[in-house]
Amino acid sequence: MTLETGSGPERRAVGIAFVCNFVLLGSYYILRPVRDTVATVVGVGHLQELFSATFVGTILASALYAALASRIRLSRLLPGVCWFWLLNLSFFALMFQMVPDSRWLGAGYYVWFSVVNLFMVSVFWSLMVDVFAPQQATRWFALIAAGGALGAIAGPLATRALVRTMGLGGLMMLAACGFALVIVLVHLLMRQKDSLRHDLGQSSSLDRVLRGSAFDGFSRLLRSRYFLNQAAFMLLMTWVNTIAYFCQTDLVARSYSSIADRTRAIADIDLVVNTCTAAILLLGLGRFMRRFGVTASLVLNPILMVMAFAAAALSPTLLMIQALQIVRRVAQYAIARPSREVCFTVVEQSSRYKTKSVIDTVVYRFGDVSSAWVQTGITSLGYGLEGAVLLGISMSIGWGAVALSLGHRYERAREGMLPAEAGTLTPAISAR
């Protein structure tokens, strides 16, 4: 896939988006092992409590974000959100230098990062679906996602190389520098959107306030079968993710006693995942999506997870669970992420920011907290790892049925065959 097939403004927008996603995910993956290391210190027995606190924080953050979007122009809100992340991260970096052994600080960072990391990615992709039209998204979203995958390779490499010398606080300051660069790139992307408005891109403008209330995203979600289908896809994907995450956290904590060794082990998984993800995005997904369609890309994820959980059921070892995590995350980032983002290009602008944010954050975290407590119940009943794996297989099968339905609804919406539902779907959108 090359940039030669697009117009000048389109190529520039794709190039800037590629670099922005690289820097964003590179910074994110410096911070992720820090968050997951904190989880091993708190202990798997308390993860459901951290997930519950994260869910509450996500609801509050989502409502606040929607309220701000209803009062502040998007051209100011998007970089403003990035500034907020940067200031928060600088605060935690300072506190980790002062009280590095505080469990309360660790738990607070875990909850903060688990809330913010979803908004970071969601806001970026909200801008992407507001810049590129459906046909452009099918061509370019895999390449843009590849920029993030390459950044996600750089992040774990930096973590592995620097964790012993810089410590957690130093790594966090390095990530803060990355977020400062993201702010610059977001401004460039907003300028490119203005150019693309007259070059087959989305016709919406960032120089406006999204009217409505803080709860518009929730109400539109409940009124639209299309958004409910997207929420179900996200919910089932999250249940599958959380089951695999619990298995990893438990086995890593039992296999490694040193905090540094745990961080390196988690970073190693990140490195393998993101290398495979980048290869798929650069070499295959864009062509696969154009050849077989978005529906096939969506359904491929749960099929892969059924196979991965089945293999883990036959051999429930640390190595196999690590392999399960690799397959799960490669499928999520290399296939599910760009495929489901394309589905948001056929909705009107307010829903791209408000309703999409609710699905990407609140629904995601509801999946986390609900599956976390279910996992705790399974463990308390004595089923352990085997019960979790069987639950993962069941959830993956249901996920496949929802993915098939979502893909069909998107194809109909893109061709103008699906009527507007509760004002959330756009009129017929011609192929471009």
mmCIF file of C-alpha atoms in Angstrom, residues 79-241:
data_model
loop_
_atom_site.group_PDB
_atom_site.id
_atom_site.type_symbol
_atom_site.label_atom_id
_atom_site.label_comp_id
_atom_site.label_asym_id
_atom_site.label_seq_id
_atom_site.Cartn_x
_atom_site.Cartn_y
_atom_site.Cartn_z
ATOM 1 C CA PRO A 79 -5.643 19.727 21.513
ATOM 2 C CA GLY A 80 -6.973 20.772 24.922
ATOM 3 C CA VAL A 81 -7.614 17.145 25.826
ATOM 4 C CA CYS A 82 -4.003 16.361 24.893
ATOM 5 C CA TRP A 83 -2.739 19.157 27.155
ATOM 6 C CA PHE A 84 -4.774 17.696 30.019
ATOM 7 C CA TRP A 85 -3.122 14.269 29.554
ATOM 8 C CA LEU A 86 0.304 15.874 29.487
ATOM 9 C CA LEU A 87 -0.191 17.797 32.730
ATOM 10 C CA ASN A 88 -1.623 14.745 34.516
ATOM 11 C CA LEU A 89 1.262 12.564 33.399
ATOM 12 C CA SER A 90 3.829 15.103 34.597
ATOM 13 C CA PHE A 91 2.156 15.087 38.016
ATOM 14 C CA PHE A 92 2.308 11.285 38.343
ATOM 15 C CA ALA A 93 5.934 11.231 37.165
ATOM 16 C CA LEU A 94 6.837 13.656 39.956
ATOM 17 C CA MET A 95 4.901 11.681 42.573
ATOM 18 C CA PHE A 96 6.570 8.388 41.593
ATOM 19 C CA GLN A 97 9.919 10.071 42.146
ATOM 20 C CA MET A 98 8.855 11.210 45.616
ATOM 21 C CA VAL A 99 6.994 8.105 46.892
ATOM 22 C CA PRO A 100 7.900 5.218 44.554
ATOM 23 C CA ASP A 101 6.638 2.466 46.892
ATOM 24 C CA SER A 102 3.157 3.836 47.601
ATOM 25 C CA ARG A 103 0.449 1.264 46.824
ATOM 26 C CA TRP A 104 -2.179 4.020 46.901
ATOM 27 C CA LEU A 105 -0.244 6.026 44.319
ATOM 28 C CA GLY A 106 0.119 2.887 42.214
ATOM 29 C CA ALA A 107 -3.604 2.175 42.403
ATOM 30 C CA GLY A 108 -4.389 5.800 41.555
ATOM 31 C CA TYR A 109 -2.096 5.681 38.547
ATOM 32 C CA TYR A 110 -3.649 2.398 37.408
ATOM 33 C CA VAL A 111 -7.150 3.880 37.481
ATOM 34 C CA TRP A 112 -6.078 7.192 35.898
ATOM 35 C CA PHE A 113 -4.167 5.542 33.071
ATOM 36 C CA SER A 114 -6.921 2.988 32.444
ATOM 37 C CA VAL A 115 -9.400 5.856 32.007
ATOM 38 C CA VAL A 116 -7.142 8.121 29.966
ATOM 39 C CA ASN A 117 -5.653 5.513 27.623
ATOM 40 C CA LEU A 118 -9.046 4.779 26.054
ATOM 41 C CA PHE A 119 -9.735 8.475 25.538
ATOM 42 C CA MET A 120 -6.339 8.976 23.911
ATOM 43 C CA VAL A 121 -7.033 6.376 21.259
ATOM 44 C CA SER A 122 -10.742 7.221 20.928
ATOM 45 C CA VAL A 123 -10.139 10.935 20.367
ATOM 46 C CA PHE A 124 -7.499 10.203 17.732
ATOM 47 C CA TRP A 125 -9.793 7.867 15.791
ATOM 48 C CA SER A 126 -12.748 10.238 16.207
ATOM 49 C CA LEU A 127 -10.667 12.782 14.344
ATOM 50 C CA MET A 128 -9.770 10.164 11.713
ATOM 51 C CA VAL A 129 -13.394 9.241 10.975
ATOM 52 C CA ASP A 130 -14.185 12.954 10.826
ATOM 53 C CA VAL A 131 -11.419 13.567 8.276
ATOM 54 C CA PHE A 132 -11.754 10.611 5.890
ATOM 55 C CA ALA A 133 -14.871 9.496 3.997
ATOM 56 C CA PRO A 134 -15.876 5.788 3.969
ATOM 57 C CA GLN A 135 -14.037 4.820 0.769
ATOM 58 C CA GLN A 136 -10.920 6.690 1.893
ATOM 59 C CA ALA A 137 -11.103 4.955 5.277
ATOM 60 C CA THR A 138 -11.205 1.532 3.622
ATOM 61 C CA ARG A 139 -8.045 2.430 1.707
ATOM 62 C CA TRP A 140 -6.037 4.131 4.439
ATOM 63 C CA PHE A 141 -7.103 3.111 7.947
ATOM 64 C CA ALA A 142 -4.942 -0.014 7.905
ATOM 65 C CA LEU A 143 -1.897 2.098 6.985
ATOM 66 C CA ILE A 144 -2.694 4.713 9.634
ATOM 67 C CA ALA A 145 -3.117 1.942 12.195
ATOM 68 C CA ALA A 146 0.263 0.570 11.088
ATOM 69 C CA GLY A 147 1.843 3.837 12.218
ATOM 70 C CA GLY A 148 0.485 3.127 15.682
ATOM 71 C CA ALA A 149 1.744 -0.457 15.546
ATOM 72 C CA LEU A 150 5.258 0.709 14.698
ATOM 73 C CA GLY A 151 5.087 3.218 17.546
ATOM 74 C CA ALA A 152 3.932 0.400 19.786
ATOM 75 C CA ILE A 153 7.125 -1.458 18.864
ATOM 76 C CA ALA A 154 9.276 1.540 19.747
ATOM 77 C CA GLY A 155 7.542 1.960 23.131
ATOM 78 C CA PRO A 156 8.323 -1.518 24.565
ATOM 79 C CA LEU A 157 11.868 -1.332 23.169
ATOM 80 C CA ALA A 158 12.389 1.951 25.015
ATOM 81 C CA THR A 159 10.852 0.485 28.176
ATOM 82 C CA ARG A 160 13.018 -2.624 28.057
ATOM 83 C CA ALA A 161 16.201 -0.631 27.452
ATOM 84 C CA LEU A 162 15.610 2.199 29.919
ATOM 85 C CA VAL A 163 13.546 0.841 32.838
ATOM 86 C CA ARG A 164 16.561 -0.058 34.986
ATOM 87 C CA THR A 165 18.354 3.270 34.459
ATOM 88 C CA MET A 166 15.463 5.752 34.266
ATOM 89 C CA GLY A 167 12.988 4.082 36.609
ATOM 90 C CA LEU A 168 9.229 4.445 36.346
ATOM 91 C CA GLY A 169 9.282 8.225 36.799
ATOM 92 C CA GLY A 170 11.844 8.722 34.049
ATOM 93 C CA LEU A 171 9.866 6.594 31.615
ATOM 94 C CA MET A 172 6.774 8.650 32.336
ATOM 95 C CA MET A 173 8.601 11.902 31.546
ATOM 96 C CA LEU A 174 9.807 10.398 28.254
ATOM 97 C CA ALA A 175 6.187 9.592 27.375
ATOM 98 C CA ALA A 176 5.194 13.153 28.311
ATOM 99 C CA CYS A 177 7.593 14.484 25.655
ATOM 100 C CA GLY A 178 5.821 12.266 23.142
ATOM 101 C CA PHE A 179 2.430 13.687 24.062
ATOM 102 C CA ALA A 180 3.774 17.216 23.560
ATOM 103 C CA LEU A 181 4.643 16.254 19.981
ATOM 104 C CA VAL A 182 1.172 14.726 19.532
ATOM 105 C CA ILE A 183 -0.357 18.138 20.275
ATOM 106 C CA VAL A 184 1.595 19.668 17.371
ATOM 107 C CA LEU A 185 0.543 16.867 15.021
ATOM 108 C CA VAL A 186 -3.124 17.199 16.013
ATOM 109 C CA HIS A 187 -3.019 20.853 14.962
ATOM 110 C CA LEU A 188 -1.550 19.815 11.594
ATOM 111 C CA LEU A 189 -4.256 17.178 11.139
ATOM 112 C CA MET A 190 -6.979 19.722 11.811
ATOM 113 C CA ARG A 191 -5.536 21.931 9.067
ATOM 114 C CA GLN A 192 -5.468 18.984 6.666
ATOM 115 C CA LYS A 193 -9.132 18.299 7.385
ATOM 116 C CA ASP A 194 -9.994 21.762 6.123
ATOM 117 C CA SER A 195 -8.167 20.964 2.866
ATOM 118 C CA LEU A 196 -9.867 17.583 2.491
ATOM 119 C CA ARG A 197 -13.348 19.053 2.937
ATOM 120 C CA HIS A 198 -13.112 20.140 -0.697
ATOM 121 C CA ASP A 199 -11.287 16.998 -1.858
ATOM 122 C CA LEU A 200 -13.717 14.092 -1.261
ATOM 123 C CA GLY A 201 -13.204 14.018 2.517
ATOM 124 C CA GLN A 202 -15.891 14.411 5.158
ATOM 125 C CA SER A 203 -17.804 17.677 4.698
ATOM 126 C CA SER A 204 -18.005 18.467 8.434
ATOM 127 C CA SER A 205 -16.092 21.322 10.083
ATOM 128 C CA LEU A 206 -14.053 21.405 13.300
ATOM 129 C CA ASP A 207 -14.789 25.092 13.780
ATOM 130 C CA ARG A 208 -18.051 24.422 15.592
ATOM 131 C CA VAL A 209 -19.515 23.382 18.927
ATOM 132 C CA LEU A 210 -21.397 20.090 19.109
ATOM 133 C CA ARG A 211 -24.756 21.171 20.470
ATOM 134 C CA GLY A 212 -26.556 19.121 23.081
ATOM 135 C CA SER A 213 -26.001 17.842 26.596
ATOM 136 C CA ALA A 214 -23.383 15.785 28.390
ATOM 137 C CA PHE A 215 -25.513 12.673 27.948
ATOM 138 C CA ASP A 216 -26.209 12.901 24.209
ATOM 139 C CA GLY A 217 -23.822 10.052 23.504
ATOM 140 C CA PHE A 218 -25.685 7.746 25.881
ATOM 141 C CA SER A 219 -29.133 8.651 24.536
ATOM 142 C CA ARG A 220 -28.108 8.236 20.895
ATOM 143 C CA LEU A 221 -26.575 4.884 21.700
ATOM 144 C CA LEU A 222 -29.819 3.621 23.214
ATOM 145 C CA ARG A 223 -31.956 4.926 20.321
ATOM 146 C CA SER A 224 -29.954 3.439 17.460
ATOM 147 C CA ARG A 225 -29.801 -0.237 16.502
ATOM 148 C CA TYR A 226 -26.596 0.524 14.587
ATOM 149 C CA PHE A 227 -24.845 1.928 17.654
ATOM 150 C CA LEU A 228 -26.214 -0.849 19.865
ATOM 151 C CA ASN A 229 -24.675 -3.339 17.443
ATOM 152 C CA GLN A 230 -21.340 -1.523 17.684
ATOM 153 C CA ALA A 231 -21.615 -1.479 21.483
ATOM 154 C CA ALA A 232 -22.294 -5.229 21.552
ATOM 155 C CA PHE A 233 -19.231 -5.822 19.372
ATOM 156 C CA MET A 234 -17.112 -3.759 21.763
ATOM 157 C CA LEU A 235 -18.594 -5.404 24.856
ATOM 158 C CA LEU A 236 -17.925 -8.964 23.718
ATOM 159 C CA MET A 237 -14.443 -8.081 22.502
ATOM 160 C CA THR A 238 -13.728 -6.567 25.916
ATOM 161 C CA TRP A 239 -14.965 -9.658 27.767
ATOM 162 C CA VAL A 240 -12.619 -11.792 25.698
ATOM 163 C CA ASN A 241 -9.750 -9.358 26.345
#
